[in-house]
mmCIF file of C-alpha atoms and ligand atoms in Angstrom:
data_model
loop_
_atom_site.group_PDB
_atom_site.id
_atom_site.type_symbol
_atom_site.label_atom_id
_atom_site.label_comp_id
_atom_site.label_asym_id
_atom_site.label_seq_id
_atom_site.Cartn_x
_atom_site.Cartn_y
_atom_site.Cartn_z
ATOM 1 C CA UNK A 207 -0.253 -0.277 0.168
ATOM 2 C CA UNK A 208 1.150 3.693 -0.945
ATOM 3 C CA UNK A 209 1.979 5.816 1.719
ATOM 4 C CA UNK A 210 -0.422 8.801 -0.932
ATOM 5 C CA UNK A 211 -3.129 6.342 -1.383
ATOM 6 C CA UNK A 212 -3.562 5.845 2.232
ATOM 7 C CA UNK A 213 -6.848 8.202 3.558
ATOM 8 C CA UNK A 214 -8.096 9.465 7.186
ATOM 9 C CA UNK A 215 -11.392 6.944 6.047
ATOM 10 C CA UNK A 216 -8.496 3.779 5.555
ATOM 11 C CA UNK A 217 -6.712 4.658 8.995
ATOM 12 C CA UNK A 218 -10.559 4.998 10.573
ATOM 13 C CA UNK A 219 -11.505 1.206 9.440
ATOM 14 C CA UNK A 220 -8.570 -0.239 10.162
ATOM 15 C CA UNK A 221 -9.241 1.194 14.642
ATOM 16 C CA UNK A 222 -12.648 -0.215 14.367
ATOM 17 C CA UNK A 223 -10.901 -3.483 12.552
ATOM 18 C CA UNK A 224 -8.340 -3.697 15.332
ATOM 19 C CA UNK A 225 -5.744 -3.795 12.550
ATOM 20 C CA UNK A 226 -3.173 -1.345 14.445
ATOM 21 C CA UNK A 227 -0.748 -2.910 16.792
ATOM 22 C CA UNK A 228 2.369 -2.378 19.255
ATOM 23 C CA UNK A 229 5.504 -3.048 18.865
ATOM 24 C CA UNK A 230 8.608 -2.579 21.145
ATOM 25 C CA UNK A 231 11.960 -1.496 21.173
ATOM 26 C CA UNK A 232 14.947 -1.558 23.479
ATOM 27 C CA UNK A 233 16.457 1.480 24.990
ATOM 28 C CA UNK A 234 19.940 0.568 25.822
ATOM 29 C CA UNK A 235 22.298 2.159 28.379
ATOM 30 C CA UNK A 236 25.154 2.224 26.015
ATOM 31 C CA UNK A 237 28.201 1.308 28.023
ATOM 32 C CA UNK A 238 27.529 -1.837 29.371
ATOM 33 C CA UNK A 239 24.424 -2.663 26.515
ATOM 34 C CA UNK A 240 21.676 -3.165 29.556
ATOM 35 C CA UNK A 241 18.067 -2.281 28.219
ATOM 36 C CA UNK A 242 17.139 0.287 31.004
ATOM 37 C CA UNK A 243 13.334 0.334 29.034
ATOM 38 C CA UNK A 244 11.583 -0.401 25.555
ATOM 39 C CA UNK A 245 9.983 2.358 23.372
ATOM 40 C CA UNK A 246 6.187 1.780 21.751
ATOM 41 C CA UNK A 247 6.333 1.682 17.946
ATOM 42 C CA UNK A 248 2.663 1.957 16.286
ATOM 43 C CA UNK A 249 2.186 -0.791 13.698
ATOM 44 C CA UNK A 250 -0.494 -1.419 11.349
ATOM 45 C CA UNK A 251 -1.015 -5.032 9.812
ATOM 46 C CA UNK A 252 -3.314 -4.312 7.115
ATOM 47 C CA UNK A 253 -5.038 -7.543 5.846
ATOM 48 C CA UNK A 254 -3.365 -7.138 2.131
ATOM 49 C CA UNK A 255 -0.168 -4.582 1.989
ATOM 50 C CA UNK A 256 0.776 -6.676 5.114
ATOM 51 C CA UNK A 257 2.847 -4.827 8.082
ATOM 52 C CA UNK A 258 2.983 -1.018 7.655
ATOM 53 C CA UNK A 259 5.420 1.169 9.478
ATOM 54 C CA UNK A 260 4.331 4.706 10.943
ATOM 55 C CA UNK A 261 6.155 6.360 8.604
ATOM 56 C CA UNK A 262 3.655 5.238 5.697
ATOM 57 C CA UNK A 263 0.130 6.250 7.440
ATOM 58 C CA UNK A 264 1.105 9.066 10.443
ATOM 59 C CA UNK A 265 1.650 11.883 8.732
ATOM 60 C CA UNK A 266 -2.124 11.196 7.140
ATOM 61 C CA UNK A 267 -3.292 10.846 9.993
ATOM 62 C CA UNK A 268 -1.705 13.871 11.462
ATOM 63 C CA UNK A 269 -3.412 16.005 9.027
ATOM 64 C CA UNK A 270 -6.754 14.637 9.777
ATOM 65 C CA UNK A 271 -8.163 13.676 12.660
ATOM 66 C CA UNK A 272 -7.593 9.659 12.788
ATOM 67 C CA UNK A 273 -4.487 10.760 14.959
ATOM 68 C CA UNK A 274 -6.499 12.030 17.980
ATOM 69 C CA UNK A 275 -7.657 8.443 18.614
ATOM 70 C CA UNK A 276 -4.365 6.565 17.480
ATOM 71 C CA UNK A 277 -3.042 8.409 20.406
ATOM 72 C CA UNK A 278 -5.275 7.480 22.919
ATOM 73 C CA UNK A 279 -5.291 3.508 21.328
ATOM 74 C CA UNK A 280 -1.398 3.912 21.873
ATOM 75 C CA UNK A 281 -1.825 5.077 25.217
ATOM 76 C CA UNK A 282 -4.153 2.803 26.144
ATOM 77 C CA UNK A 283 -2.667 -0.252 24.935
ATOM 78 C CA UNK A 284 1.028 0.523 26.168
ATOM 79 C CA UNK A 285 -0.036 0.984 29.769
ATOM 80 C CA UNK A 286 -1.445 -1.732 29.434
ATOM 81 C CA UNK A 287 1.114 -4.217 28.822
ATOM 82 C CA UNK A 288 3.157 -2.014 31.575
ATOM 83 C CA UNK A 289 0.690 -3.282 33.340
ATOM 84 C CA UNK A 290 0.925 -7.106 32.728
ATOM 85 C CA UNK A 291 4.861 -6.978 32.571
ATOM 86 C CA UNK A 292 4.425 -5.640 36.889
ATOM 87 C CA UNK A 293 2.082 -8.788 37.280
ATOM 88 C CA UNK A 294 4.646 -10.314 35.093
ATOM 89 C CA UNK A 295 7.608 -9.104 37.631
ATOM 90 C CA UNK A 296 9.137 -7.364 34.920
ATOM 91 C CA UNK A 297 9.371 -3.364 35.888
ATOM 92 C CA UNK A 298 10.287 -2.246 32.470
ATOM 93 C CA UNK A 299 10.290 1.595 31.584
ATOM 94 C CA UNK A 300 8.031 2.726 28.762
ATOM 95 C CA UNK A 301 8.594 5.561 26.280
ATOM 96 C CA UNK A 302 5.534 6.745 23.944
ATOM 97 C CA UNK A 303 5.095 8.870 21.160
ATOM 98 C CA UNK A 304 3.208 11.557 21.638
ATOM 99 C CA UNK A 305 1.835 13.895 18.692
ATOM 100 C CA UNK A 306 2.143 17.245 19.698
ATOM 101 C CA UNK A 307 -1.425 17.997 17.413
ATOM 102 C CA UNK A 308 -2.556 15.819 20.611
ATOM 103 C CA UNK A 309 -0.385 17.405 23.243
ATOM 104 C CA UNK A 310 -2.350 20.766 22.208
ATOM 105 C CA UNK A 311 -5.516 19.548 21.709
ATOM 106 C CA UNK A 312 -7.004 20.380 25.135
ATOM 107 C CA UNK A 313 -10.231 17.516 24.967
ATOM 108 C CA UNK A 314 -7.651 14.724 23.625
ATOM 109 C CA UNK A 315 -4.864 16.172 25.892
ATOM 110 C CA UNK A 316 -7.424 15.916 28.907
ATOM 111 C CA UNK A 317 -8.822 12.472 27.949
ATOM 112 C CA UNK A 318 -4.903 11.142 27.577
ATOM 113 C CA UNK A 319 -4.744 12.565 31.117
ATOM 114 C CA UNK A 320 -7.976 10.520 32.057
ATOM 115 C CA UNK A 321 -6.328 7.224 30.914
ATOM 116 C CA UNK A 322 -2.950 7.639 32.561
ATOM 117 C CA UNK A 323 -4.962 8.498 35.721
ATOM 118 C CA UNK A 324 -7.214 4.863 35.024
ATOM 119 C CA UNK A 325 -4.137 2.861 34.443
ATOM 120 C CA UNK A 326 -3.079 3.941 37.729
ATOM 121 C CA UNK A 327 0.759 2.975 36.670
ATOM 122 C CA UNK A 328 3.293 5.261 38.235
ATOM 123 C CA UNK A 329 4.119 8.299 36.328
ATOM 124 C CA UNK A 330 8.010 7.685 37.486
ATOM 125 C CA UNK A 331 8.122 4.795 35.014
ATOM 126 C CA UNK A 332 7.179 6.631 31.843
ATOM 127 C CA UNK A 333 8.498 8.829 29.354
ATOM 128 C CA UNK A 334 6.061 10.645 25.931
ATOM 129 C CA UNK A 335 7.980 11.907 23.313
ATOM 130 C CA UNK A 336 6.998 14.516 21.334
ATOM 131 C CA UNK A 337 8.214 14.994 17.549
ATOM 132 C CA UNK A 338 10.267 18.298 17.603
ATOM 133 C CA UNK A 339 9.506 19.014 14.067
ATOM 134 C CA UNK A 340 5.651 19.746 14.965
ATOM 135 C CA UNK A 341 6.034 21.692 17.674
ATOM 136 C CA UNK A 342 6.040 25.183 16.755
ATOM 137 C CA UNK A 343 2.549 25.889 15.723
ATOM 138 C CA UNK A 344 1.861 26.955 19.228
ATOM 139 C CA UNK A 345 4.852 26.605 21.807
ATOM 140 C CA UNK A 346 3.993 28.426 24.115
ATOM 141 C CA UNK A 347 0.594 25.821 24.662
ATOM 142 C CA UNK A 348 3.210 22.602 24.039
ATOM 143 C CA UNK A 349 5.769 24.308 27.041
ATOM 144 C CA UNK A 350 3.019 24.469 29.123
ATOM 145 C CA UNK A 351 1.521 21.216 28.984
ATOM 146 C CA UNK A 352 5.005 19.424 28.729
ATOM 147 C CA UNK A 353 5.842 21.488 32.377
ATOM 148 C CA UNK A 354 2.485 20.328 33.537
ATOM 149 C CA UNK A 355 3.706 16.289 33.007
ATOM 150 C CA UNK A 356 7.166 16.784 33.830
ATOM 151 C CA UNK A 357 5.240 18.292 37.486
ATOM 152 C CA UNK A 358 2.804 14.426 37.760
ATOM 153 C CA UNK A 359 6.335 13.056 37.202
ATOM 154 C CA UNK A 360 6.462 11.993 33.414
ATOM 155 C CA UNK A 361 9.616 12.323 31.819
ATOM 156 C CA UNK A 362 9.488 14.401 28.488
ATOM 157 C CA UNK A 363 12.005 13.740 25.569
ATOM 158 C CA UNK A 364 12.232 16.101 22.041
ATOM 159 C CA UNK A 365 12.188 13.018 19.542
ATOM 160 C CA UNK A 366 13.824 13.622 15.854
ATOM 161 C CA UNK A 367 16.359 16.180 17.659
ATOM 162 C CA UNK A 368 17.650 18.092 15.263
ATOM 163 C CA UNK A 369 14.849 17.252 12.367
ATOM 164 C CA UNK A 370 13.095 20.522 12.840
ATOM 165 C CA UNK A 371 13.187 23.605 12.073
ATOM 166 C CA UNK A 372 13.873 25.474 14.604
ATOM 167 C CA UNK A 373 15.826 22.990 17.122
ATOM 168 C CA UNK A 374 17.886 24.679 19.222
ATOM 169 C CA UNK A 375 14.508 27.492 20.132
ATOM 170 C CA UNK A 376 12.664 24.208 21.118
ATOM 171 C CA UNK A 377 15.706 23.702 23.288
ATOM 172 C CA UNK A 378 15.220 27.485 24.893
ATOM 173 C CA UNK A 379 11.686 27.364 25.208
ATOM 174 C CA UNK A 380 11.047 23.315 26.590
ATOM 175 C CA UNK A 381 11.586 22.481 29.448
ATOM 176 C CA UNK A 382 12.362 18.983 28.467
ATOM 177 C CA UNK A 383 14.592 15.330 30.008
ATOM 178 C CA UNK A 384 16.057 13.977 27.147
ATOM 179 C CA UNK A 385 17.279 14.945 23.559
ATOM 180 C CA UNK A 386 16.892 11.926 21.012
ATOM 181 C CA UNK A 387 19.316 12.470 18.099
ATOM 182 C CA UNK A 388 17.797 12.048 15.314
ATOM 183 C CA UNK A 389 18.906 9.115 13.135
ATOM 184 C CA UNK A 390 19.564 10.690 10.077
ATOM 185 C CA UNK A 391 23.114 12.183 12.324
ATOM 186 C CA UNK A 392 23.560 8.583 13.354
ATOM 187 C CA UNK A 393 23.311 6.808 9.790
ATOM 188 C CA UNK A 394 26.494 8.593 8.332
ATOM 189 C CA UNK A 395 29.006 7.666 11.221
ATOM 190 C CA UNK A 396 31.748 7.287 11.713
ATOM 191 C CA UNK A 397 32.931 7.845 7.662
ATOM 192 C CA UNK A 398 31.344 11.138 7.450
ATOM 193 C CA UNK A 399 33.782 13.528 9.281
ATOM 194 C CA UNK A 400 30.751 16.267 9.450
ATOM 195 C CA UNK A 401 28.124 14.455 10.772
ATOM 196 C CA UNK A 402 30.728 13.322 13.459
ATOM 197 C CA UNK A 403 31.202 16.781 14.606
ATOM 198 C CA UNK A 404 27.989 17.480 14.187
ATOM 199 C CA UNK A 405 27.086 14.769 16.322
ATOM 200 C CA UNK A 406 29.976 15.426 18.702
ATOM 201 C CA UNK A 407 28.600 18.980 19.679
ATOM 202 C CA UNK A 408 25.003 18.051 20.150
ATOM 203 C CA UNK A 409 25.778 15.618 22.374
ATOM 204 C CA UNK A 410 27.821 17.575 23.887
ATOM 205 C CA UNK A 411 25.222 20.510 24.469
ATOM 206 C CA UNK A 412 22.969 18.552 25.665
ATOM 207 C CA UNK A 413 25.162 17.394 28.496
ATOM 208 C CA UNK A 414 25.882 20.478 28.794
ATOM 209 C CA UNK A 415 22.268 21.836 29.551
ATOM 210 C CA UNK A 416 21.919 18.412 31.353
ATOM 211 C CA UNK A 417 19.271 16.389 29.587
ATOM 212 C CA UNK A 418 19.861 12.722 28.836
ATOM 213 C CA UNK A 419 21.120 11.730 25.351
ATOM 214 C CA UNK A 420 19.915 9.205 23.697
ATOM 215 C CA UNK A 421 21.421 8.408 20.163
ATOM 216 C CA UNK A 422 18.502 6.813 17.660
ATOM 217 C CA UNK A 423 18.911 4.451 14.736
ATOM 218 C CA UNK A 424 22.645 2.574 15.904
ATOM 219 C CA UNK A 425 22.903 0.166 13.543
ATOM 220 C CA UNK A 426 26.548 -0.657 13.521
ATOM 221 C CA UNK A 427 28.933 -1.585 15.870
ATOM 222 C CA UNK A 428 31.199 1.394 14.490
ATOM 223 C CA UNK A 429 28.572 3.666 15.120
ATOM 224 C CA UNK A 430 27.891 1.997 18.284
ATOM 225 C CA UNK A 431 31.572 2.457 19.674
ATOM 226 C CA UNK A 432 31.879 6.257 18.263
ATOM 227 C CA UNK A 433 28.735 7.323 20.438
ATOM 228 C CA UNK A 434 30.375 5.933 23.286
ATOM 229 C CA UNK A 435 33.614 7.397 22.752
ATOM 230 C CA UNK A 436 31.392 10.908 22.842
ATOM 231 C CA UNK A 437 30.456 10.332 25.820
ATOM 232 C CA UNK A 438 26.922 9.961 24.304
ATOM 233 C CA UNK A 439 24.947 7.018 27.771
ATOM 234 C CA UNK A 440 22.065 5.718 25.701
ATOM 235 C CA UNK A 441 20.672 4.605 22.444
ATOM 236 C CA UNK A 442 18.375 2.043 20.357
ATOM 237 C CA UNK A 443 18.672 0.480 16.734
ATOM 238 C CA UNK A 444 18.349 -2.214 14.581
ATOM 239 C CA UNK A 445 21.979 -3.007 15.396
ATOM 240 C CA UNK A 446 21.328 -3.428 19.400
ATOM 241 C CA UNK A 447 17.550 -4.981 18.995
ATOM 242 C CA UNK A 448 14.928 -4.400 15.940
ATOM 243 C CA UNK A 449 10.981 -3.782 17.693
ATOM 244 C CA UNK A 450 9.765 -6.567 18.487
ATOM 245 C CA UNK A 451 5.870 -7.681 19.378
ATOM 246 C CA UNK A 452 5.419 -7.590 23.659
ATOM 247 C CA UNK A 453 5.577 -11.629 23.976
ATOM 248 C CA UNK A 454 9.389 -11.468 22.759
ATOM 249 C CA UNK A 455 10.287 -9.450 25.739
ATOM 250 C CA UNK A 456 10.640 -11.752 28.902
ATOM 251 C CA UNK A 457 11.573 -11.807 31.781
ATOM 252 C CA UNK A 458 14.734 -14.037 33.237
ATOM 253 C CA UNK A 459 16.390 -13.784 36.749
ATOM 254 C CA UNK A 460 14.999 -10.254 36.968
ATOM 255 C CA UNK A 461 16.845 -9.159 33.797
ATOM 256 C CA UNK A 462 15.190 -8.311 30.848
ATOM 257 C CA UNK A 463 15.628 -10.637 28.044
ATOM 258 C CA UNK A 464 14.036 -12.002 24.365
ATOM 259 C CA UNK A 465 12.024 -15.449 24.418
ATOM 260 C CA UNK A 466 12.811 -15.622 20.882
ATOM 261 C CA UNK A 467 16.499 -15.446 19.941
ATOM 262 C CA UNK A 468 15.857 -17.262 16.321
ATOM 263 C CA UNK A 469 13.061 -14.308 15.425
ATOM 264 C CA UNK A 470 14.030 -13.272 12.275
ATOM 265 C CA UNK A 471 12.887 -9.631 14.313
ATOM 266 C CA UNK A 472 15.869 -9.833 15.950
ATOM 267 C CA UNK A 473 19.402 -8.927 15.027
ATOM 268 C CA UNK A 474 21.937 -11.319 14.403
ATOM 269 C CA UNK A 475 24.686 -9.041 17.246
ATOM 270 C CA UNK A 476 21.426 -9.202 19.776
ATOM 271 C CA UNK A 477 22.408 -8.543 23.207
ATOM 272 C CA UNK A 478 21.595 -10.254 26.340
ATOM 273 C CA UNK A 479 21.688 -8.257 29.440
ATOM 274 C CA UNK A 480 23.053 -10.503 32.308
HETATM 275 O O1 G B 52 10.119 8.868 15.627
HETATM 276 P P1 G B 52 10.868 7.955 16.089
HETATM 277 O O2 G B 52 11.749 7.712 16.573
HETATM 278 O O3 G B 52 9.573 7.204 17.218
HETATM 279 O O4 G B 52 10.778 6.266 14.764
HETATM 280 C C1 G B 52 10.944 5.884 15.738
HETATM 281 C C2 G B 52 10.631 4.363 14.385
HETATM 282 O O5 G B 52 12.156 4.237 13.864
HETATM 283 C C3 G B 52 9.990 3.341 13.998
HETATM 284 O O6 G B 52 9.279 2.848 12.926
HETATM 285 C C4 G B 52 11.427 2.420 13.786
HETATM 286 O O7 G B 52 10.875 0.860 13.806
HETATM 287 C C5 G B 52 12.238 3.162 13.213
HETATM 288 N N1 G B 52 13.065 2.790 13.779
HETATM 289 C C6 G B 52 13.798 2.138 15.161
HETATM 290 N N2 G B 52 15.459 1.584 15.001
HETATM 291 C C7 G B 52 16.137 1.924 13.837
HETATM 292 C C8 G B 52 16.874 2.015 13.506
HETATM 293 O O8 G B 52 18.588 1.293 13.779
HETATM 294 N N3 G B 52 17.349 1.964 12.085
HETATM 295 C C9 G B 52 16.030 2.823 11.240
HETATM 296 N N4 G B 52 16.588 2.720 9.562
HETATM 297 N N5 G B 52 14.806 2.814 11.624
HETATM 298 C C10 G B 52 15.019 2.561 12.939
HETATM 299 MN MN1 MN B 53 10.654 7.780 18.896
#
């Protein structure tokens, strides 16, 4: 299914037919490849087209009204899963993506808050990721809502950092906890000297401002080593682990592991943490 052929109506129908599901990608502390949590990532299991990634349908959802329903569905499902993991004695921190549109809609943001309260989960276990490209529209309101979330104990991450029109302005205006460096900066490492310098300075600036830094899209061992060399403390990416269905994340001696290491969802260099 081509991105251009997906309509708002298709997404609405898919929600009714329960075709959306969540995958989870572990986030790692790079120095010892210890899992610190998971990011919930939306997938669309289309009956004909197969698995569709959010890059193909999120822009359509964000143009229309379906984004609100998708965001709410993701929060409900991810919090249900975290509860299940907790009941199985698997204590996991959870990152969930929230669109700037939902963040700045009073009605829908209140509903998200309602979902959080209803879940009864500890807010300190939760990080909300907000993509910086979309933040510009109503920056004051966004900053205010972010402040409210942080006051309730939730951590806030600026996602895809560096790709927005005014990344530095966002840093100035938004009080957040975490910066997630967009994978387009990681992609050309370590070959590109220029990208290396950019990312080195991004990490240094983020640390000076006392943010935690997560590098996205680590696909090779060389990229991992380069980032470790810059004291970038956290990361995620296919080299470490691809997004996997919830059932693949299991507990072992109170550590986090993967049930099925042979799955083709998992990269050959999967690192266990024990
Ligand atoms: O915008 P955000 O960073 O939340 O998007 C995450 C998306 O990136 C997910 O759809 C996920 O599957 C994908 N992703 C995760 N790790 C990698 C990676 O190492 N390389 C690439 N190209 N994509 C990745
Ligand atoms: Mn994200």
